[in-house]
mmCIF file with all atom_site columns, C-alpha atoms in Angstrom:
data_model
loop_
_atom_site.group_PDB
_atom_site.id
_atom_site.type_symbol
_atom_site.label_atom_id
_atom_site.label_alt_id
_atom_site.label_comp_id
_atom_site.label_asym_id
_atom_site.label_entity_id
_atom_site.label_seq_id
_atom_site.pdbx_PDB_ins_code
_atom_site.Cartn_x
_atom_site.Cartn_y
_atom_site.Cartn_z
_atom_site.occupancy
_atom_site.B_iso_or_equiv
_atom_site.pdbx_formal_charge
_atom_site.auth_seq_id
_atom_site.auth_comp_id
_atom_site.auth_asym_id
_atom_site.auth_atom_id
_atom_site.pdbx_PDB_model_num
ATOM 1   C CA . ASN A 1 1   ? -19.753 2.401   -23.400 1.00 42.00 ? 28  ASN A CA 1
ATOM 2   C CA . ALA A 1 2   ? -18.112 5.992   -24.177 1.00 42.00 ? 29  ALA A CA 1
ATOM 3   C CA . SER A 1 3   ? -14.622 6.473   -25.939 1.00 39.00 ? 30  SER A CA 1
ATOM 4   C CA . VAL A 1 4   ? -12.756 8.888   -24.022 1.00 38.00 ? 31  VAL A CA 1
ATOM 5   C CA . SER A 1 5   ? -10.031 11.058  -24.771 1.00 36.00 ? 32  SER A CA 1
ATOM 6   C CA . ILE A 1 6   ? -8.439  14.119  -22.793 1.00 36.00 ? 33  ILE A CA 1
ATOM 7   C CA . GLY A 1 7   ? -7.544  17.431  -24.147 1.00 36.00 ? 34  GLY A CA 1
ATOM 8   C CA . ARG A 1 8   ? -6.584  20.981  -22.988 1.00 35.00 ? 35  ARG A CA 1
ATOM 9   C CA . SER A 1 9   ? -9.338  23.157  -22.797 1.00 35.00 ? 36  SER A CA 1
ATOM 10  C CA . GLY A 1 10  ? -9.240  26.957  -22.851 1.00 35.00 ? 37  GLY A CA 1
ATOM 11  C CA . ALA A 1 11  ? -10.307 28.961  -20.104 1.00 33.00 ? 38  ALA A CA 1
ATOM 12  C CA . LYS A 1 12  ? -14.114 30.293  -21.496 1.00 34.00 ? 39  LYS A CA 1
ATOM 13  C CA . ASP A 1 13  ? -14.712 25.991  -21.854 1.00 36.00 ? 40  ASP A CA 1
ATOM 14  C CA . PHE A 1 14  ? -13.863 25.316  -18.392 1.00 37.00 ? 41  PHE A CA 1
ATOM 15  C CA . PRO A 1 15  ? -13.929 27.394  -14.892 1.00 36.00 ? 42  PRO A CA 1
ATOM 16  C CA . ASP A 1 16  ? -10.198 28.313  -13.262 1.00 36.00 ? 43  ASP A CA 1
ATOM 17  C CA . PHE A 1 17  ? -9.831  25.638  -10.609 1.00 37.00 ? 44  PHE A CA 1
ATOM 18  C CA . SER A 1 18  ? -7.144  26.245  -8.183  1.00 38.00 ? 45  SER A CA 1
ATOM 19  C CA . THR A 1 19  ? -5.681  22.796  -7.756  1.00 42.00 ? 46  THR A CA 1
ATOM 20  C CA . ASN A 1 20  ? -4.465  20.716  -10.374 1.00 48.00 ? 47  ASN A CA 1
ATOM 21  C CA . CYS A 1 21  ? -7.579  18.623  -12.712 1.00 53.00 ? 48  CYS A CA 1
ATOM 22  C CA . TYR A 1 22  ? -8.157  16.446  -15.390 1.00 51.00 ? 49  TYR A CA 1
ATOM 23  C CA . ILE A 1 23  ? -10.490 17.474  -18.362 1.00 49.00 ? 50  ILE A CA 1
ATOM 24  C CA . TRP A 1 24  ? -12.001 13.645  -19.344 1.00 51.00 ? 51  TRP A CA 1
ATOM 25  C CA . ARG A 1 25  ? -13.731 13.725  -22.700 1.00 50.00 ? 52  ARG A CA 1
ATOM 26  C CA . ILE A 1 26  ? -16.588 11.316  -23.185 1.00 48.00 ? 53  ILE A CA 1
ATOM 27  C CA . LYS A 1 27  ? -18.020 10.666  -26.480 1.00 46.00 ? 54  LYS A CA 1
ATOM 28  C CA . SER A 1 28  ? -21.049 7.871   -26.371 1.00 43.00 ? 55  SER A CA 1
ATOM 29  C CA . ARG A 1 29  ? -20.835 5.793   -28.743 1.00 42.00 ? 56  ARG A CA 1
ATOM 30  C CA . ASN A 1 30  ? -24.718 5.546   -28.080 1.00 42.00 ? 57  ASN A CA 1
ATOM 31  C CA . THR A 1 31  ? -25.506 9.440   -28.783 1.00 39.00 ? 58  THR A CA 1
ATOM 32  C CA . SER A 1 32  ? -23.354 12.356  -30.344 1.00 39.00 ? 59  SER A CA 1
ATOM 33  C CA . MET A 1 33  ? -22.791 14.254  -27.923 1.00 45.00 ? 60  MET A CA 1
ATOM 34  C CA . ASN A 1 34  ? -19.517 15.137  -25.937 1.00 50.00 ? 61  ASN A CA 1
ATOM 35  C CA . GLN A 1 35  ? -19.505 14.947  -22.243 1.00 57.00 ? 62  GLN A CA 1
ATOM 36  C CA . LYS A 1 36  ? -16.331 16.422  -20.329 1.00 63.00 ? 63  LYS A CA 1
ATOM 37  C CA . ILE A 1 37  ? -15.547 15.366  -17.062 1.00 74.00 ? 64  ILE A CA 1
ATOM 38  C CA . VAL A 1 38  ? -14.054 17.019  -14.810 1.00 69.00 ? 65  VAL A CA 1
ATOM 39  C CA . LEU A 1 39  ? -11.648 14.883  -12.448 1.00 87.00 ? 66  LEU A CA 1
ATOM 40  C CA . ASP A 1 40  ? -10.070 17.295  -9.673  1.00 88.00 ? 67  ASP A CA 1
ATOM 41  C CA . ASN A 1 41  ? -9.104  17.419  -5.817  1.00 91.00 ? 68  ASN A CA 1
ATOM 42  C CA . ALA A 1 42  ? -12.766 17.132  -5.024  1.00 92.00 ? 69  ALA A CA 1
ATOM 43  C CA . SER A 1 43  ? -13.976 14.578  -7.637  1.00 93.00 ? 70  SER A CA 1
ATOM 44  C CA . LEU A 1 44  ? -10.977 12.623  -6.134  1.00 94.00 ? 71  LEU A CA 1
ATOM 45  C CA . ARG A 1 45  ? -11.765 12.453  -2.542  1.00 95.00 ? 72  ARG A CA 1
ATOM 46  C CA . ILE A 1 46  ? -15.652 11.662  -3.658  1.00 96.00 ? 73  ILE A CA 1
ATOM 47  C CA . LEU A 1 47  ? -14.035 8.643   -5.205  1.00 96.00 ? 74  LEU A CA 1
ATOM 48  C CA . GLN A 1 48  ? -12.048 7.893   -1.935  1.00 95.00 ? 75  GLN A CA 1
ATOM 49  C CA . GLU A 1 49  ? -15.246 8.151   -0.330  1.00 96.00 ? 76  GLU A CA 1
ATOM 50  C CA . LEU A 1 50  ? -17.512 5.659   -2.171  1.00 96.00 ? 77  LEU A CA 1
ATOM 51  C CA . GLN A 1 51  ? -14.565 3.400   -2.604  1.00 95.00 ? 78  GLN A CA 1
ATOM 52  C CA . ARG A 1 52  ? -14.326 3.498   1.529   1.00 94.00 ? 79  ARG A CA 1
ATOM 53  C CA . ASP A 1 53  ? -18.249 3.115   2.017   1.00 95.00 ? 80  ASP A CA 1
ATOM 54  C CA . ALA A 1 54  ? -20.753 3.413   -1.027  1.00 95.00 ? 81  ALA A CA 1
ATOM 55  C CA . ARG A 1 55  ? -23.447 3.038   1.034   1.00 95.00 ? 82  ARG A CA 1
ATOM 56  C CA . GLN A 1 56  ? -22.857 6.845   2.060   1.00 96.00 ? 83  GLN A CA 1
ATOM 57  C CA . THR A 1 57  ? -25.964 9.324   1.031   1.00 96.00 ? 84  THR A CA 1
ATOM 58  C CA . VAL A 1 58  ? -25.153 12.267  -1.139  1.00 96.00 ? 85  VAL A CA 1
ATOM 59  C CA . GLN A 1 59  ? -25.293 14.419  1.831   1.00 96.00 ? 86  GLN A CA 1
ATOM 60  C CA . GLN A 1 60  ? -22.622 12.588  3.864   1.00 97.00 ? 87  GLN A CA 1
ATOM 61  C CA . LEU A 1 61  ? -20.244 12.272  0.563   1.00 96.00 ? 88  LEU A CA 1
ATOM 62  C CA . ALA A 1 62  ? -20.975 16.125  0.572   1.00 97.00 ? 89  ALA A CA 1
ATOM 63  C CA . ASP A 1 63  ? -19.788 16.992  3.691   1.00 96.00 ? 90  ASP A CA 1
ATOM 64  C CA . ALA A 1 64  ? -16.877 14.375  4.104   1.00 96.00 ? 91  ALA A CA 1
ATOM 65  C CA . VAL A 1 65  ? -15.813 16.133  0.370   1.00 95.00 ? 92  VAL A CA 1
ATOM 66  C CA . GLY A 1 66  ? -16.336 19.908  0.870   1.00 94.00 ? 93  GLY A CA 1
ATOM 67  C CA . LEU A 1 67  ? -19.359 20.512  -1.373  1.00 95.00 ? 94  LEU A CA 1
ATOM 68  C CA . SER A 1 68  ? -22.855 20.966  -1.218  1.00 96.00 ? 95  SER A CA 1
ATOM 69  C CA . SER A 1 69  ? -24.967 17.961  -2.061  1.00 96.00 ? 96  SER A CA 1
ATOM 70  C CA . THR A 1 70  ? -26.291 19.210  -5.429  1.00 96.00 ? 97  THR A CA 1
ATOM 71  C CA . PRO A 1 71  ? -22.471 19.521  -7.096  1.00 95.00 ? 98  PRO A CA 1
ATOM 72  C CA . CYS A 1 72  ? -21.704 16.244  -5.214  1.00 96.00 ? 99  CYS A CA 1
ATOM 73  C CA . TRP A 1 73  ? -24.935 14.281  -6.639  1.00 96.00 ? 100 TRP A CA 1
ATOM 74  C CA . ARG A 1 74  ? -23.783 16.103  -10.402 1.00 94.00 ? 101 ARG A CA 1
ATOM 75  C CA . ARG A 1 75  ? -19.954 14.895  -10.023 1.00 94.00 ? 102 ARG A CA 1
ATOM 76  C CA . ILE A 1 76  ? -21.175 10.949  -9.332  1.00 95.00 ? 103 ILE A CA 1
ATOM 77  C CA . LYS A 1 77  ? -23.680 11.261  -12.268 1.00 94.00 ? 104 LYS A CA 1
ATOM 78  C CA . ASP A 1 78  ? -21.160 12.973  -14.535 1.00 92.00 ? 105 ASP A CA 1
ATOM 79  C CA . MET A 1 79  ? -18.801 9.433   -13.481 1.00 94.00 ? 106 MET A CA 1
ATOM 80  C CA . GLU A 1 80  ? -20.776 7.308   -13.900 1.00 94.00 ? 107 GLU A CA 1
ATOM 81  C CA . ALA A 1 81  ? -22.082 8.073   -17.295 1.00 92.00 ? 108 ALA A CA 1
ATOM 82  C CA . ALA A 1 82  ? -18.086 8.023   -18.465 1.00 91.00 ? 109 ALA A CA 1
ATOM 83  C CA . GLY A 1 83  ? -17.558 4.977   -16.983 1.00 91.00 ? 110 GLY A CA 1
ATOM 84  C CA . VAL A 1 84  ? -14.730 6.289   -14.067 1.00 93.00 ? 111 VAL A CA 1
ATOM 85  C CA . ILE A 1 85  ? -17.207 4.954   -11.350 1.00 95.00 ? 112 ILE A CA 1
ATOM 86  C CA . ARG A 1 86  ? -17.750 1.401   -13.019 1.00 94.00 ? 113 ARG A CA 1
ATOM 87  C CA . GLY A 1 87  ? -20.656 -0.035  -10.409 1.00 94.00 ? 114 GLY A CA 1
ATOM 88  C CA . TYR A 1 88  ? -21.922 -0.301  -6.316  1.00 95.00 ? 115 TYR A CA 1
ATOM 89  C CA . THR A 1 89  ? -21.376 -4.064  -4.560  1.00 92.00 ? 116 THR A CA 1
ATOM 90  C CA . ALA A 1 90  ? -20.839 -5.910  -1.551  1.00 92.00 ? 117 ALA A CA 1
ATOM 91  C CA . LEU A 1 91  ? -17.756 -6.939  -0.018  1.00 92.00 ? 118 LEU A CA 1
ATOM 92  C CA . VAL A 1 92  ? -18.346 -10.535 0.861   1.00 94.00 ? 119 VAL A CA 1
ATOM 93  C CA . ASP A 1 93  ? -16.101 -12.477 3.366   1.00 95.00 ? 120 ASP A CA 1
ATOM 94  C CA . ARG A 1 94  ? -15.468 -15.065 0.900   1.00 96.00 ? 121 ARG A CA 1
ATOM 95  C CA . THR A 1 95  ? -15.172 -18.196 4.254   1.00 95.00 ? 122 THR A CA 1
ATOM 96  C CA . LYS A 1 96  ? -18.197 -17.035 5.744   1.00 97.00 ? 123 LYS A CA 1
ATOM 97  C CA . ILE A 1 97  ? -20.052 -18.583 2.702   1.00 97.00 ? 124 ILE A CA 1
ATOM 98  C CA . GLY A 1 98  ? -17.696 -22.028 2.383   1.00 97.00 ? 125 GLY A CA 1
ATOM 99  C CA . LEU A 1 99  ? -14.979 -21.153 0.202   1.00 97.00 ? 126 LEU A CA 1
ATOM 100 C CA . HIS A 1 100 ? -12.237 -21.632 2.239   1.00 97.00 ? 127 HIS A CA 1
ATOM 101 C CA . LEU A 1 101 ? -9.862  -22.787 -0.526  1.00 98.00 ? 128 LEU A CA 1
ATOM 102 C CA . LEU A 1 102 ? -8.205  -20.129 -2.315  1.00 98.00 ? 129 LEU A CA 1
ATOM 103 C CA . VAL A 1 103 ? -6.015  -21.201 -5.640  1.00 98.00 ? 130 VAL A CA 1
ATOM 104 C CA . VAL A 1 104 ? -3.620  -19.495 -8.303  1.00 98.00 ? 131 VAL A CA 1
ATOM 105 C CA . ALA A 1 105 ? -3.230  -21.206 -11.336 1.00 98.00 ? 132 ALA A CA 1
ATOM 106 C CA . GLU A 1 106 ? -0.841  -20.951 -14.177 1.00 97.00 ? 133 GLU A CA 1
ATOM 107 C CA . ILE A 1 107 ? -1.607  -22.226 -17.263 1.00 97.00 ? 134 ILE A CA 1
ATOM 108 C CA . ASN A 1 108 ? -0.610  -22.191 -20.276 1.00 96.00 ? 135 ASN A CA 1
ATOM 109 C CA . LEU A 1 109 ? -1.457  -22.905 -24.357 1.00 95.00 ? 136 LEU A CA 1
ATOM 110 C CA . SER A 1 110 ? -0.847  -25.294 -26.868 1.00 94.00 ? 137 SER A CA 1
ATOM 111 C CA . GLN A 1 111 ? -0.352  -22.155 -29.452 1.00 92.00 ? 138 GLN A CA 1
ATOM 112 C CA . HIS A 1 112 ? -1.573  -18.980 -29.503 1.00 92.00 ? 139 HIS A CA 1
ATOM 113 C CA . SER A 1 113 ? -3.745  -18.192 -32.209 1.00 94.00 ? 140 SER A CA 1
ATOM 114 C CA . GLU A 1 114 ? -7.107  -15.450 -31.923 1.00 94.00 ? 141 GLU A CA 1
ATOM 115 C CA . GLU A 1 115 ? -9.477  -18.050 -31.855 1.00 94.00 ? 142 GLU A CA 1
ATOM 116 C CA . LEU A 1 116 ? -8.233  -20.381 -29.140 1.00 95.00 ? 143 LEU A CA 1
ATOM 117 C CA . VAL A 1 117 ? -7.487  -16.887 -26.977 1.00 95.00 ? 144 VAL A CA 1
ATOM 118 C CA . LEU A 1 118 ? -11.009 -16.040 -27.787 1.00 95.00 ? 145 LEU A CA 1
ATOM 119 C CA . GLN A 1 119 ? -13.046 -19.649 -26.854 1.00 95.00 ? 146 GLN A CA 1
ATOM 120 C CA . ILE A 1 120 ? -10.397 -19.928 -23.760 1.00 95.00 ? 147 ILE A CA 1
ATOM 121 C CA . GLU A 1 121 ? -10.931 -15.994 -22.422 1.00 96.00 ? 148 GLU A CA 1
ATOM 122 C CA . ARG A 1 122 ? -15.386 -17.042 -23.114 1.00 96.00 ? 149 ARG A CA 1
ATOM 123 C CA . ALA A 1 123 ? -14.983 -20.335 -21.120 1.00 96.00 ? 150 ALA A CA 1
ATOM 124 C CA . ILE A 1 124 ? -13.104 -18.351 -17.994 1.00 96.00 ? 151 ILE A CA 1
ATOM 125 C CA . GLN A 1 125 ? -15.497 -15.857 -18.182 1.00 96.00 ? 152 GLN A CA 1
ATOM 126 C CA . ALA A 1 126 ? -18.334 -18.175 -18.058 1.00 96.00 ? 153 ALA A CA 1
ATOM 127 C CA . GLU A 1 127 ? -16.498 -19.570 -15.071 1.00 97.00 ? 154 GLU A CA 1
ATOM 128 C CA . PRO A 1 128 ? -18.000 -18.377 -11.315 1.00 97.00 ? 155 PRO A CA 1
ATOM 129 C CA . LYS A 1 129 ? -15.077 -20.627 -9.600  1.00 98.00 ? 156 LYS A CA 1
ATOM 130 C CA . ILE A 1 130 ? -12.513 -18.222 -11.495 1.00 98.00 ? 157 ILE A CA 1
ATOM 131 C CA . VAL A 1 131 ? -12.978 -14.932 -10.203 1.00 97.00 ? 158 VAL A CA 1
ATOM 132 C CA . ARG A 1 132 ? -10.493 -13.567 -11.409 1.00 97.00 ? 159 ARG A CA 1
ATOM 133 C CA . CYS A 1 133 ? -7.435  -13.918 -14.672 1.00 97.00 ? 160 CYS A CA 1
ATOM 134 C CA . LEU A 1 134 ? -4.655  -11.935 -15.504 1.00 97.00 ? 161 LEU A CA 1
ATOM 135 C CA . SER A 1 135 ? -3.122  -12.366 -19.424 1.00 96.00 ? 162 SER A CA 1
ATOM 136 C CA . THR A 1 136 ? 0.832   -12.318 -18.413 1.00 94.00 ? 163 THR A CA 1
ATOM 137 C CA . THR A 1 137 ? 4.028   -12.016 -19.275 1.00 94.00 ? 164 THR A CA 1
ATOM 138 C CA . GLY A 1 138 ? 6.176   -14.908 -18.764 1.00 93.00 ? 165 GLY A CA 1
ATOM 139 C CA . PRO A 1 139 ? 5.722   -18.467 -17.879 1.00 94.00 ? 166 PRO A CA 1
ATOM 140 C CA . SER A 1 140 ? 2.617   -18.485 -17.969 1.00 96.00 ? 167 SER A CA 1
ATOM 141 C CA . ASP A 1 141 ? -0.302  -17.926 -20.595 1.00 96.00 ? 168 ASP A CA 1
ATOM 142 C CA . TYR A 1 142 ? -2.535  -16.817 -17.919 1.00 97.00 ? 169 TYR A CA 1
ATOM 143 C CA . ILE A 1 143 ? -2.488  -16.530 -14.061 1.00 98.00 ? 170 ILE A CA 1
ATOM 144 C CA . LEU A 1 144 ? -5.961  -17.563 -12.805 1.00 98.00 ? 171 LEU A CA 1
ATOM 145 C CA . THR A 1 145 ? -7.395  -17.247 -9.023  1.00 98.00 ? 172 THR A CA 1
ATOM 146 C CA . VAL A 1 146 ? -9.787  -19.822 -8.417  1.00 98.00 ? 173 VAL A CA 1
ATOM 147 C CA . MET A 1 147 ? -12.424 -20.192 -4.603  1.00 98.00 ? 174 MET A CA 1
ATOM 148 C CA . VAL A 1 148 ? -13.265 -23.210 -4.457  1.00 98.00 ? 175 VAL A CA 1
ATOM 149 C CA . PRO A 1 149 ? -14.466 -24.344 -0.386  1.00 98.00 ? 176 PRO A CA 1
ATOM 150 C CA . GLY A 1 150 ? -12.189 -26.810 -0.124  1.00 98.00 ? 177 GLY A CA 1
ATOM 151 C CA . ILE A 1 151 ? -9.251  -29.577 -2.077  1.00 97.00 ? 178 ILE A CA 1
ATOM 152 C CA . VAL A 1 152 ? -11.659 -32.058 -3.126  1.00 98.00 ? 179 VAL A CA 1
ATOM 153 C CA . GLU A 1 153 ? -13.625 -29.428 -4.761  1.00 98.00 ? 180 GLU A CA 1
ATOM 154 C CA . TYR A 1 154 ? -10.070 -28.413 -6.362  1.00 98.00 ? 181 TYR A CA 1
ATOM 155 C CA . GLU A 1 155 ? -9.508  -31.146 -7.944  1.00 97.00 ? 182 GLU A CA 1
ATOM 156 C CA . ARG A 1 156 ? -12.749 -31.934 -9.135  1.00 97.00 ? 183 ARG A CA 1
ATOM 157 C CA . PHE A 1 157 ? -12.728 -28.728 -10.384 1.00 97.00 ? 184 PHE A CA 1
ATOM 158 C CA . LEU A 1 158 ? -9.394  -28.716 -11.987 1.00 96.00 ? 185 LEU A CA 1
ATOM 159 C CA . HIS A 1 159 ? -9.823  -32.182 -13.392 1.00 96.00 ? 186 HIS A CA 1
ATOM 160 C CA . GLY A 1 160 ? -13.378 -31.282 -14.681 1.00 96.00 ? 187 GLY A CA 1
ATOM 161 C CA . THR A 1 161 ? -12.663 -27.585 -15.747 1.00 95.00 ? 188 THR A CA 1
ATOM 162 C CA . LEU A 1 162 ? -9.555  -26.568 -16.119 1.00 95.00 ? 189 LEU A CA 1
ATOM 163 C CA . PHE A 1 163 ? -7.998  -29.154 -17.913 1.00 95.00 ? 190 PHE A CA 1
ATOM 164 C CA . LYS A 1 164 ? -10.745 -29.410 -20.514 1.00 93.00 ? 191 LYS A CA 1
ATOM 165 C CA . LEU A 1 165 ? -10.324 -25.359 -20.907 1.00 93.00 ? 192 LEU A CA 1
ATOM 166 C CA . PRO A 1 166 ? -9.931  -25.303 -24.441 1.00 91.00 ? 193 PRO A CA 1
ATOM 167 C CA . GLY A 1 167 ? -5.966  -24.998 -25.992 1.00 93.00 ? 194 GLY A CA 1
ATOM 168 C CA . VAL A 1 168 ? -4.536  -25.488 -22.060 1.00 95.00 ? 195 VAL A CA 1
ATOM 169 C CA . THR A 1 169 ? -1.688  -27.976 -21.842 1.00 95.00 ? 196 THR A CA 1
ATOM 170 C CA . HIS A 1 170 ? 0.026   -26.772 -18.930 1.00 95.00 ? 197 HIS A CA 1
ATOM 171 C CA . VAL A 1 171 ? -1.361  -26.629 -15.018 1.00 96.00 ? 198 VAL A CA 1
ATOM 172 C CA . ARG A 1 172 ? 0.999   -25.336 -11.985 1.00 97.00 ? 199 ARG A CA 1
ATOM 173 C CA . SER A 1 173 ? -1.671  -24.789 -9.030  1.00 97.00 ? 200 SER A CA 1
ATOM 174 C CA . SER A 1 174 ? -0.639  -22.915 -6.058  1.00 97.00 ? 201 SER A CA 1
ATOM 175 C CA . ILE A 1 175 ? -2.733  -23.147 -2.334  1.00 97.00 ? 202 ILE A CA 1
ATOM 176 C CA . VAL A 1 176 ? -2.971  -19.884 -1.052  1.00 97.00 ? 203 VAL A CA 1
ATOM 177 C CA . LEU A 1 177 ? -1.762  -20.416 2.477   1.00 97.00 ? 204 LEU A CA 1
ATOM 178 C CA . LYS A 1 178 ? -3.260  -16.958 3.797   1.00 95.00 ? 205 LYS A CA 1
ATOM 179 C CA . GLU A 1 179 ? -3.954  -13.571 1.983   1.00 94.00 ? 206 GLU A CA 1
ATOM 180 C CA . VAL A 1 180 ? -1.670  -11.282 3.492   1.00 96.00 ? 207 VAL A CA 1
ATOM 181 C CA . LYS A 1 181 ? -3.578  -8.173  2.148   1.00 94.00 ? 208 LYS A CA 1
ATOM 182 C CA . ALA A 1 182 ? -6.656  -8.274  -0.463  1.00 90.00 ? 209 ALA A CA 1
ATOM 183 C CA . GLU A 1 183 ? -7.285  -4.706  -0.961  1.00 90.00 ? 210 GLU A CA 1
ATOM 184 C CA . VAL A 1 184 ? -10.324 -4.037  -3.658  1.00 90.00 ? 211 VAL A CA 1
ATOM 185 C CA . ARG A 1 185 ? -9.636  0.106   -3.296  1.00 91.00 ? 212 ARG A CA 1
ATOM 186 C CA . LEU A 1 186 ? -8.031  1.752   -5.934  1.00 93.00 ? 213 LEU A CA 1
ATOM 187 C CA . PRO A 1 187 ? -5.167  4.026   -4.987  1.00 92.00 ? 214 PRO A CA 1
ATOM 188 C CA . VAL A 1 188 ? -7.174  7.563   -5.627  1.00 89.00 ? 215 VAL A CA 1
ATOM 189 C CA . ASP A 1 189 ? -4.095  9.892   -4.765  1.00 79.00 ? 216 ASP A CA 1
ATOM 190 C CA . ILE A 1 190 ? -5.371  13.490  -4.174  1.00 75.00 ? 217 ILE A CA 1
ATOM 191 C CA . GLY A 1 191 ? -3.524  15.716  -6.396  1.00 64.00 ? 218 GLY A CA 1
ATOM 192 C CA . LEU A 1 192 ? -1.441  12.920  -8.583  1.00 53.00 ? 219 LEU A CA 1
ATOM 193 C CA . ASN A 1 193 ? -2.544  10.994  -11.772 1.00 51.00 ? 220 ASN A CA 1
ATOM 194 C CA . PRO A 1 194 ? -5.752  9.998   -12.209 1.00 46.00 ? 221 PRO A CA 1
ATOM 195 C CA . PRO A 1 195 ? -6.482  6.248   -13.267 1.00 45.00 ? 222 PRO A CA 1
ATOM 196 C CA . THR A 1 196 ? -5.387  5.904   -16.969 1.00 42.00 ? 223 THR A CA 1
ATOM 197 C CA . MET A 1 197 ? -8.129  4.825   -19.801 1.00 43.00 ? 224 MET A CA 1
ATOM 198 C CA . ALA A 1 198 ? -7.093  2.518   -22.077 1.00 34.00 ? 225 ALA A CA 1
ATOM 199 C CA . ASP A 1 199 ? -6.380  4.351   -25.698 1.00 37.00 ? 226 ASP A CA 1
ATOM 200 C CA . ASP A 1 200 ? -6.211  7.966   -24.114 1.00 42.00 ? 227 ASP A CA 1
ATOM 201 C CA . THR A 1 201 ? -3.783  10.492  -23.223 1.00 38.00 ? 228 THR A CA 1
ATOM 202 C CA . ARG A 1 202 ? -3.325  13.001  -20.342 1.00 41.00 ? 229 ARG A CA 1
ATOM 203 C CA . THR A 1 203 ? -3.096  16.589  -20.920 1.00 37.00 ? 230 THR A CA 1
ATOM 204 C CA . ARG A 1 204 ? -2.618  18.222  -16.848 1.00 37.00 ? 231 ARG A CA 1
ATOM 205 C CA . LEU A 1 205 ? -3.974  21.909  -16.979 1.00 35.00 ? 232 LEU A CA 1
ATOM 206 C CA . ALA A 1 206 ? -1.742  24.138  -15.332 1.00 33.00 ? 233 ALA A CA 1
ATOM 207 C CA . PRO A 1 207 ? -2.659  25.209  -12.000 1.00 35.00 ? 234 PRO A CA 1
#
């Protein structure tokens, strides 16, 4: 875990980049050391390539983004340490493993005390059939994405799990007929602002 703040650095601290870049100052909670992360266009291209295919070798990534292998590897390790890259995983086709039914469930709570919110969020995080949970504004307190084999299994899940979540007073279920788009890659745009980290401020460096 790391706390992150961003600020402008003097020329003596950082090289002169020919393109706009961002400086991320990382201070790990487990150490007193400060780590400086530069997210310039090359780093953003690395993120694009990793999101496209994370099985690429460092040399393949370096060739794709126009770097030699050592600085490419160093950027990857720095972004991993900073939490920009959170991990690597495999994309699984849910229908190929029998999860044919996708349901969006909106739930409402009886109250919004801190204790109740913590209880229900812990219960949701512990339930593998709930693959996504959003706390939202509007008529619903939470919007859940649920994956199950079929309608019988969802009805069992509805009565056996959702209705028994602490403080839940109402559940509205919508069966997904077709996933028009289910993109997991983040829109990393070269030359534009990098993803915002919570509780941070950003300073754009002049070219």
